[in-house]
Tab-separated table of C-alpha atoms in Angstrom:
chain	number	residue	atom	x	y	z
D	1	MET	CA	-19.290	20.456	-8.979
D	2	PRO	CA	-18.021	16.908	-8.237
D	3	THR	CA	-20.667	14.192	-8.160
D	4	PRO	CA	-21.400	12.609	-4.745
D	5	VAL	CA	-19.515	9.414	-3.968
D	6	THR	CA	-21.245	6.283	-2.701
D	7	ILE	CA	-19.409	3.060	-1.993
D	8	ASP	CA	-21.236	-0.227	-1.504
D	9	THR	CA	-20.386	-3.537	0.145
D	10	ALA	CA	-19.337	-5.215	-3.101
D	11	ALA	CA	-16.787	-2.466	-3.831
D	12	VAL	CA	-15.266	-2.806	-0.363
D	13	ILE	CA	-15.001	-6.589	-0.726
D	14	GLU	CA	-13.438	-6.250	-4.176
D	15	ALA	CA	-10.749	-3.894	-2.826
D	16	VAL	CA	-9.982	-6.291	0.034
D	17	LYS	CA	-9.862	-9.289	-2.309
D	18	ASP	CA	-7.597	-7.599	-4.820
D	19	THR	CA	-5.189	-6.432	-2.145
D	20	PHE	CA	-4.912	-9.781	-0.322
D	21	GLU	CA	-4.622	-11.732	-3.561
D	22	THR	CA	-1.965	-9.436	-5.006
D	23	MET	CA	0.132	-8.804	-1.896
D	24	ALA	CA	-0.304	-12.051	0.019
D	25	PHE	CA	-1.504	-14.509	-2.635
D	26	MET	CA	-4.440	-15.376	-0.377
D	27	GLU	CA	-8.067	-16.061	-1.275
D	28	VAL	CA	-10.809	-13.953	0.301
D	29	THR	CA	-14.382	-15.176	0.724
D	30	PRO	CA	-17.413	-13.402	2.252
D	31	MET	CA	-18.832	-14.820	5.487
D	32	ASP	CA	-22.221	-14.311	7.127
D	33	GLU	CA	-22.105	-12.687	10.551
D	34	GLU	CA	-23.804	-15.682	12.183
D	35	ASN	CA	-21.303	-18.125	10.669
D	36	ARG	CA	-18.174	-16.137	11.282
D	37	LEU	CA	-15.214	-17.769	12.957
D	38	GLU	CA	-13.893	-16.629	16.290
D	39	MET	CA	-10.863	-14.389	15.983
D	40	GLU	CA	-7.898	-15.094	18.222
D	41	GLU	CA	-5.408	-12.373	19.180
D	42	PRO	CA	-6.915	-9.648	16.994
D	43	LEU	CA	-4.820	-6.810	15.597
D	44	TRP	CA	-6.361	-3.668	14.121
D	45	ALA	CA	-5.266	-0.930	11.756
D	46	THR	CA	-7.306	2.102	10.839
D	47	ILE	CA	-6.938	4.969	8.389
D	48	GLU	CA	-8.834	8.229	8.021
D	49	ILE	CA	-10.311	9.024	4.636
D	50	MET	CA	-10.292	12.781	4.108
D	51	GLU	CA	-11.135	13.394	0.442
D	52	PRO	CA	-13.348	13.029	-1.572
D	53	VAL	CA	-15.442	11.559	1.274
D	54	GLN	CA	-14.921	11.746	4.996
D	55	GLY	CA	-14.769	8.529	6.909
D	56	ARG	CA	-12.615	5.864	8.410
D	57	PHE	CA	-11.591	2.441	7.232
D	58	THR	CA	-10.574	-0.231	9.738
D	59	LEU	CA	-9.258	-3.739	9.269
D	60	VAL	CA	-9.183	-6.317	12.088
D	61	ILE	CA	-7.238	-9.529	11.517
D	62	PRO	CA	-5.835	-12.304	13.725
D	63	ASN	CA	-2.205	-12.039	14.729
D	64	ALA	CA	-1.493	-15.417	13.120
D	65	LEU	CA	-2.578	-14.107	9.713
D	66	ALA	CA	-0.473	-10.948	10.018
D	67	GLU	CA	2.529	-13.079	10.896
D	68	GLU	CA	1.862	-15.492	8.036
D	69	ILE	CA	1.725	-12.675	5.475
D	70	THR	CA	4.835	-11.071	6.924
D	71	GLU	CA	6.753	-14.343	6.885
D	72	THR	CA	5.810	-14.942	3.257
D	73	LEU	CA	7.282	-11.605	2.276
D	74	PHE	CA	10.299	-11.486	4.543
D	75	ILE	CA	11.658	-14.901	3.667
D	76	SER	CA	14.439	-15.486	6.139
D	77	ASP	CA	17.088	-18.099	6.671
D	78	THR	CA	16.701	-17.784	10.402
D	79	GLU	CA	13.894	-19.246	12.470
D	80	SER	CA	13.556	-16.164	14.631
D	81	PRO	CA	9.962	-15.065	15.226
D	82	ILE	CA	8.585	-12.155	13.259
D	83	ALA	CA	9.177	-8.927	15.124
D	84	GLU	CA	6.012	-7.674	16.758
D	85	ASN	CA	6.073	-4.307	15.020
D	86	LEU	CA	6.601	-5.914	11.615
D	87	ALA	CA	3.289	-7.786	11.771
D	88	LEU	CA	1.528	-4.539	12.723
D	89	ASP	CA	3.369	-2.707	9.962
D	90	THR	CA	2.094	-5.331	7.513
D	91	LEU	CA	-1.466	-4.781	8.686
D	92	ALA	CA	-1.058	-1.000	8.407
D	93	GLU	CA	0.168	-1.308	4.824
D	94	LEU	CA	-2.772	-3.574	3.988
D	95	VAL	CA	-5.319	-1.070	5.317
D	96	ASN	CA	-3.534	1.778	3.538
D	97	THR	CA	-3.565	-0.104	0.236
D	98	ILE	CA	-7.184	-1.246	0.545
D	99	ALA	CA	-8.461	2.236	1.444
D	100	GLY	CA	-6.492	3.861	-1.358
D	101	ARG	CA	-7.528	1.246	-3.881
D	102	LEU	CA	-11.167	1.664	-2.862
D	103	MET	CA	-11.053	5.425	-3.273
D	104	SER	CA	-9.142	5.248	-6.561
D	105	ASP	CA	-11.700	2.852	-8.010
D	106	GLN	CA	-14.785	4.681	-6.861
D	107	VAL	CA	-14.111	8.337	-7.464
D	108	ASN	CA	-14.280	10.253	-10.707
D	109	LEU	CA	-11.519	12.153	-12.431
D	110	GLU	CA	-12.473	15.466	-10.877
D	111	HIS	CA	-12.074	14.264	-7.298
D	112	THR	CA	-8.980	14.779	-5.196
D	113	LEU	CA	-7.880	11.760	-3.158
D	114	SER	CA	-6.550	12.157	0.333
D	115	ILE	CA	-6.146	9.644	3.139
D	116	GLY	CA	-4.289	9.866	6.427
D	117	LEU	CA	-1.494	7.783	7.839
D	118	PRO	CA	-2.447	4.389	9.313
D	119	GLU	CA	-2.704	3.826	13.066
D	120	TYR	CA	-2.641	0.372	14.554
D	121	GLY	CA	-2.770	-1.657	17.735
D	122	ARG	CA	-3.498	-4.945	19.439
D	123	GLY	CA	-6.919	-6.150	20.603
D	124	LEU	CA	-10.152	-4.848	19.145
D	125	PRO	CA	-10.536	-1.258	17.919
D	126	GLU	CA	-12.655	1.115	19.999
D	127	THR	CA	-15.201	1.699	17.258
D	128	GLN	CA	-16.942	-0.911	15.188
D	129	LYS	CA	-19.800	1.256	13.914
D	130	GLY	CA	-20.677	1.681	10.281
D	131	LEU	CA	-20.620	-0.822	7.463
D	132	VAL	CA	-19.232	-4.037	8.984
D	133	ILE	CA	-18.150	-6.828	6.658
D	134	TYR	CA	-16.989	-10.289	7.717
D	135	LEU	CA	-14.617	-12.172	5.458
D	136	ASN	CA	-12.481	-15.292	5.557
D	137	ILE	CA	-8.925	-15.547	4.309
D	138	GLU	CA	-7.958	-18.939	2.920
D	139	GLU	CA	-11.109	-20.257	4.658
D	140	ILE	CA	-9.370	-20.364	8.040
D	141	HIS	CA	-8.625	-16.775	9.092
D	142	PRO	CA	-11.598	-14.531	9.911
D	143	ILE	CA	-11.155	-10.815	9.276
D	144	THR	CA	-13.461	-7.866	9.876
D	145	VAL	CA	-13.668	-4.717	7.775
D	146	VAL	CA	-15.357	-1.618	9.198
D	147	ALA	CA	-16.121	1.317	6.904
D	148	GLU	CA	-17.401	4.425	8.666
D	149	GLY	CA	-18.853	7.448	6.898
D	150	ASN	CA	-21.892	8.544	4.921
D	151	ALA	CA	-20.457	7.340	1.607
D	152	PHE	CA	-20.465	3.694	2.654
D	153	GLN	CA	-23.740	1.898	2.000
D	154	ASP	CA	-24.813	-1.582	2.912
D	155	GLN	CA	-26.175	-3.169	-0.248
D	156	ALA	CA	-26.996	-6.749	-1.100
D	157	ILE	CA	-24.342	-8.674	-2.990
D	158	ASP	CA	-25.327	-10.867	-5.916
H	1	MET	CA	25.272	-2.564	-10.547
H	2	MET	CA	22.175	-0.385	-10.456
H	3	ARG	CA	21.493	1.587	-7.305
H	4	ILE	CA	17.785	1.765	-6.448
H	5	ILE	CA	16.311	3.743	-3.568
H	6	ILE	CA	12.919	2.641	-2.231
H	7	ALA	CA	11.060	5.186	-0.093
H	8	ASP	CA	8.065	4.188	1.996
H	9	ASP	CA	7.290	4.556	5.695
H	10	SER	CA	6.178	0.905	5.776
H	11	ALA	CA	8.875	-1.784	5.954
H	12	MET	CA	6.405	-4.240	4.464
H	13	ALA	CA	5.737	-1.963	1.491
H	14	ARG	CA	9.476	-1.450	0.892
H	15	MET	CA	10.074	-5.198	0.939
H	16	PHE	CA	7.142	-5.780	-1.399
H	17	VAL	CA	8.488	-3.249	-3.930
H	18	LYS	CA	11.945	-4.807	-3.643
H	19	ARG	CA	10.572	-8.312	-4.334
H	20	CYS	CA	8.592	-7.038	-7.331
H	21	LEU	CA	11.692	-5.282	-8.730
H	22	GLU	CA	13.769	-8.435	-8.300
H	23	ILE	CA	11.168	-10.503	-10.141
H	24	SER	CA	11.012	-7.807	-12.834
H	25	GLY	CA	14.700	-8.268	-13.585
H	26	PHE	CA	16.631	-6.175	-11.075
H	27	LEU	CA	18.225	-9.194	-9.391
H	28	ASP	CA	21.691	-7.684	-9.066
H	29	ALA	CA	20.641	-4.213	-8.023
H	30	GLU	CA	21.701	-2.561	-4.801
H	31	PHE	CA	18.576	-1.613	-2.868
H	32	ILE	CA	18.609	1.213	-0.352
H	33	GLU	CA	15.530	1.608	1.836
H	34	LYS	CA	14.405	4.985	3.210
H	35	GLU	CA	11.373	6.010	5.248
H	36	ASN	CA	10.653	9.450	3.778
H	37	GLY	CA	11.687	11.965	1.160
H	38	LYS	CA	14.161	13.769	3.373
H	39	GLU	CA	16.164	10.559	3.892
H	40	VAL	CA	16.159	9.947	0.142
H	41	LEU	CA	17.561	13.394	-0.596
H	42	GLU	CA	20.298	12.884	2.016
H	43	SER	CA	21.222	9.590	0.353
H	44	LEU	CA	21.186	11.140	-3.126
H	45	ARG	CA	23.496	13.926	-1.976
H	46	GLU	CA	26.057	11.288	-0.968
H	47	GLN	CA	25.641	9.101	-4.037
H	48	PRO	CA	23.336	9.301	-7.053
H	49	ALA	CA	20.830	6.547	-7.828
H	50	ASP	CA	19.663	4.938	-11.051
H	51	LEU	CA	16.071	4.838	-9.876
H	52	VAL	CA	13.997	6.194	-6.996
H	53	VAL	CA	10.760	4.363	-6.182
H	54	THR	CA	8.644	6.385	-3.795
H	55	ASP	CA	5.334	6.276	-2.005
H	56	LEU	CA	3.367	9.527	-1.798
H	57	ASN	CA	1.884	9.392	1.682
H	58	MET	CA	4.843	9.552	4.093
H	59	PRO	CA	5.412	11.538	7.281
H	60	GLY	CA	8.065	14.248	7.101
H	61	MET	CA	8.716	14.866	3.412
H	62	ASP	CA	6.111	13.171	1.206
H	63	GLY	CA	6.596	11.741	-2.271
H	64	THR	CA	5.324	14.789	-4.154
H	65	GLU	CA	7.747	17.091	-2.319
H	66	LEU	CA	10.546	14.611	-2.993
H	67	LEU	CA	9.723	14.518	-6.690
H	68	LYS	CA	9.715	18.332	-6.870
H	69	ALA	CA	13.040	18.519	-5.004
H	70	ILE	CA	14.715	16.008	-7.329
H	71	LYS	CA	13.450	17.698	-10.471
H	72	ALA	CA	14.478	21.135	-9.140
H	73	SER	CA	18.076	19.995	-8.604
H	74	PRO	CA	20.381	20.307	-11.643
H	75	ARG	CA	22.468	17.430	-10.271
H	76	LEU	CA	19.545	15.081	-9.563
H	77	PHE	CA	17.197	16.143	-12.338
H	78	ASP	CA	17.912	13.086	-14.504
H	79	THR	CA	17.122	10.562	-11.743
H	80	PRO	CA	14.047	8.553	-12.785
H	81	VAL	CA	11.337	8.716	-10.106
H	82	LEU	CA	8.707	5.983	-10.063
H	83	VAL	CA	5.711	6.744	-7.846
H	84	VAL	CA	3.901	3.819	-6.206
H	85	SER	CA	0.938	4.977	-4.172
H	86	SER	CA	-2.421	3.840	-2.878
H	87	THR	CA	-3.969	7.214	-3.771
H	88	THR	CA	-3.672	7.486	-7.520
H	89	ASN	CA	-6.241	8.277	-10.156
H	90	PRO	CA	-5.871	9.735	-13.656
H	91	LYS	CA	-5.939	13.302	-12.317
H	92	LYS	CA	-3.176	12.624	-9.786
H	93	THR	CA	-1.141	10.637	-12.309
H	94	GLU	CA	-1.268	13.518	-14.771
H	95	GLU	CA	-0.164	15.944	-12.045
H	96	LEU	CA	2.779	13.740	-11.035
H	97	GLU	CA	3.876	13.137	-14.605
H	98	SER	CA	3.799	16.865	-15.267
H	99	LEU	CA	6.129	17.253	-12.282
H	100	GLY	CA	8.529	14.792	-13.908
H	101	ALA	CA	7.569	11.357	-12.586
H	102	PHE	CA	8.956	8.569	-14.739
H	103	ALA	CA	5.831	6.464	-14.108
H	104	VAL	CA	2.964	6.281	-11.620
H	105	LEU	CA	1.552	2.976	-10.352
H	106	GLY	CA	-1.323	2.349	-7.959
H	107	LYS	CA	-1.020	-0.030	-5.013
H	108	PRO	CA	-1.206	-2.937	-4.838
H	109	ILE	CA	1.522	-3.333	-7.431
H	110	SER	CA	2.623	-6.699	-8.766
H	111	PRO	CA	5.511	-7.838	-10.954
H	112	ALA	CA	3.007	-7.855	-13.832
H	113	THR	CA	2.257	-4.147	-13.427
H	114	LEU	CA	5.777	-3.105	-12.448
H	115	ALA	CA	7.767	-4.931	-15.155
H	116	PRO	CA	6.444	-2.958	-18.147
H	117	ALA	CA	7.008	0.322	-16.292
H	118	VAL	CA	10.654	-0.387	-15.501
H	119	ALA	CA	11.510	-2.245	-18.726
H	120	PRO	CA	13.037	0.870	-20.375
H	121	LEU	CA	15.480	1.212	-17.452
H	122	LEU	CA	16.571	-2.418	-17.764
H	123	GLU	CA	17.070	-2.063	-21.521
H	124	LYS	CA	19.165	1.066	-20.942
H	125	GLU	CA	21.256	-0.799	-18.362
H	126	GLU	CA	21.875	-3.701	-20.726
H	127	GLU	CA	23.096	-1.447	-23.560
């Protein structure tokens, strides 16, 4: 019988850090809730985690950050603005990668991994219940990570 | 010129894989981007490829079905299939390799993780 899976705050932060540093070359730092920066023009992307735990993983980031990451990757000779759906697509791929990376790191060999397809939108997501983590990207962009489900546990970080 | 098909439902992910392949040495390759396995098979029926890089989690035909279809085809069987997915662990990697995957990499990939995996293909091309 597979062993139960528990995922703590530090593991979530590590998955976010690794993904942003590898894909966007950006530094991620934790931020206290009371000191968090105000987020302008938020975008959200969410993904359902189906196996080995049931839950949902949501990432909320400012539009300016999504555009910055997208521009870095899609280096263009033109000065045309990044297409709206491309910035959302970038966010969706980030949440997909973070959720998958988190599951891959935390589960044992006997577990089957299964996550859904990302959904995304503008504004704030409907649900912000669960383990909520506030982070800063490059010390100027606030982002919020919401992990819903029994496996996610709020634990102190050293 | 090598012909490389990249399959992922995310445009950002396809571009990221393309950049990593370029940095890994495939500067002169022709890259064809597809959004799911079905589109890849249609492209392969028109013209073979030297490498298929595919995600697993895609709407329509996913990466596992694509891998099975390629390996079940006498004409496409030899096409190397590199799986790049966010949902990999040793158990899944073993399953995919037993189906015929050339290599399996977990997201996020980087040139540092991709280069060793594709090095044999570059060496073969240079011979």
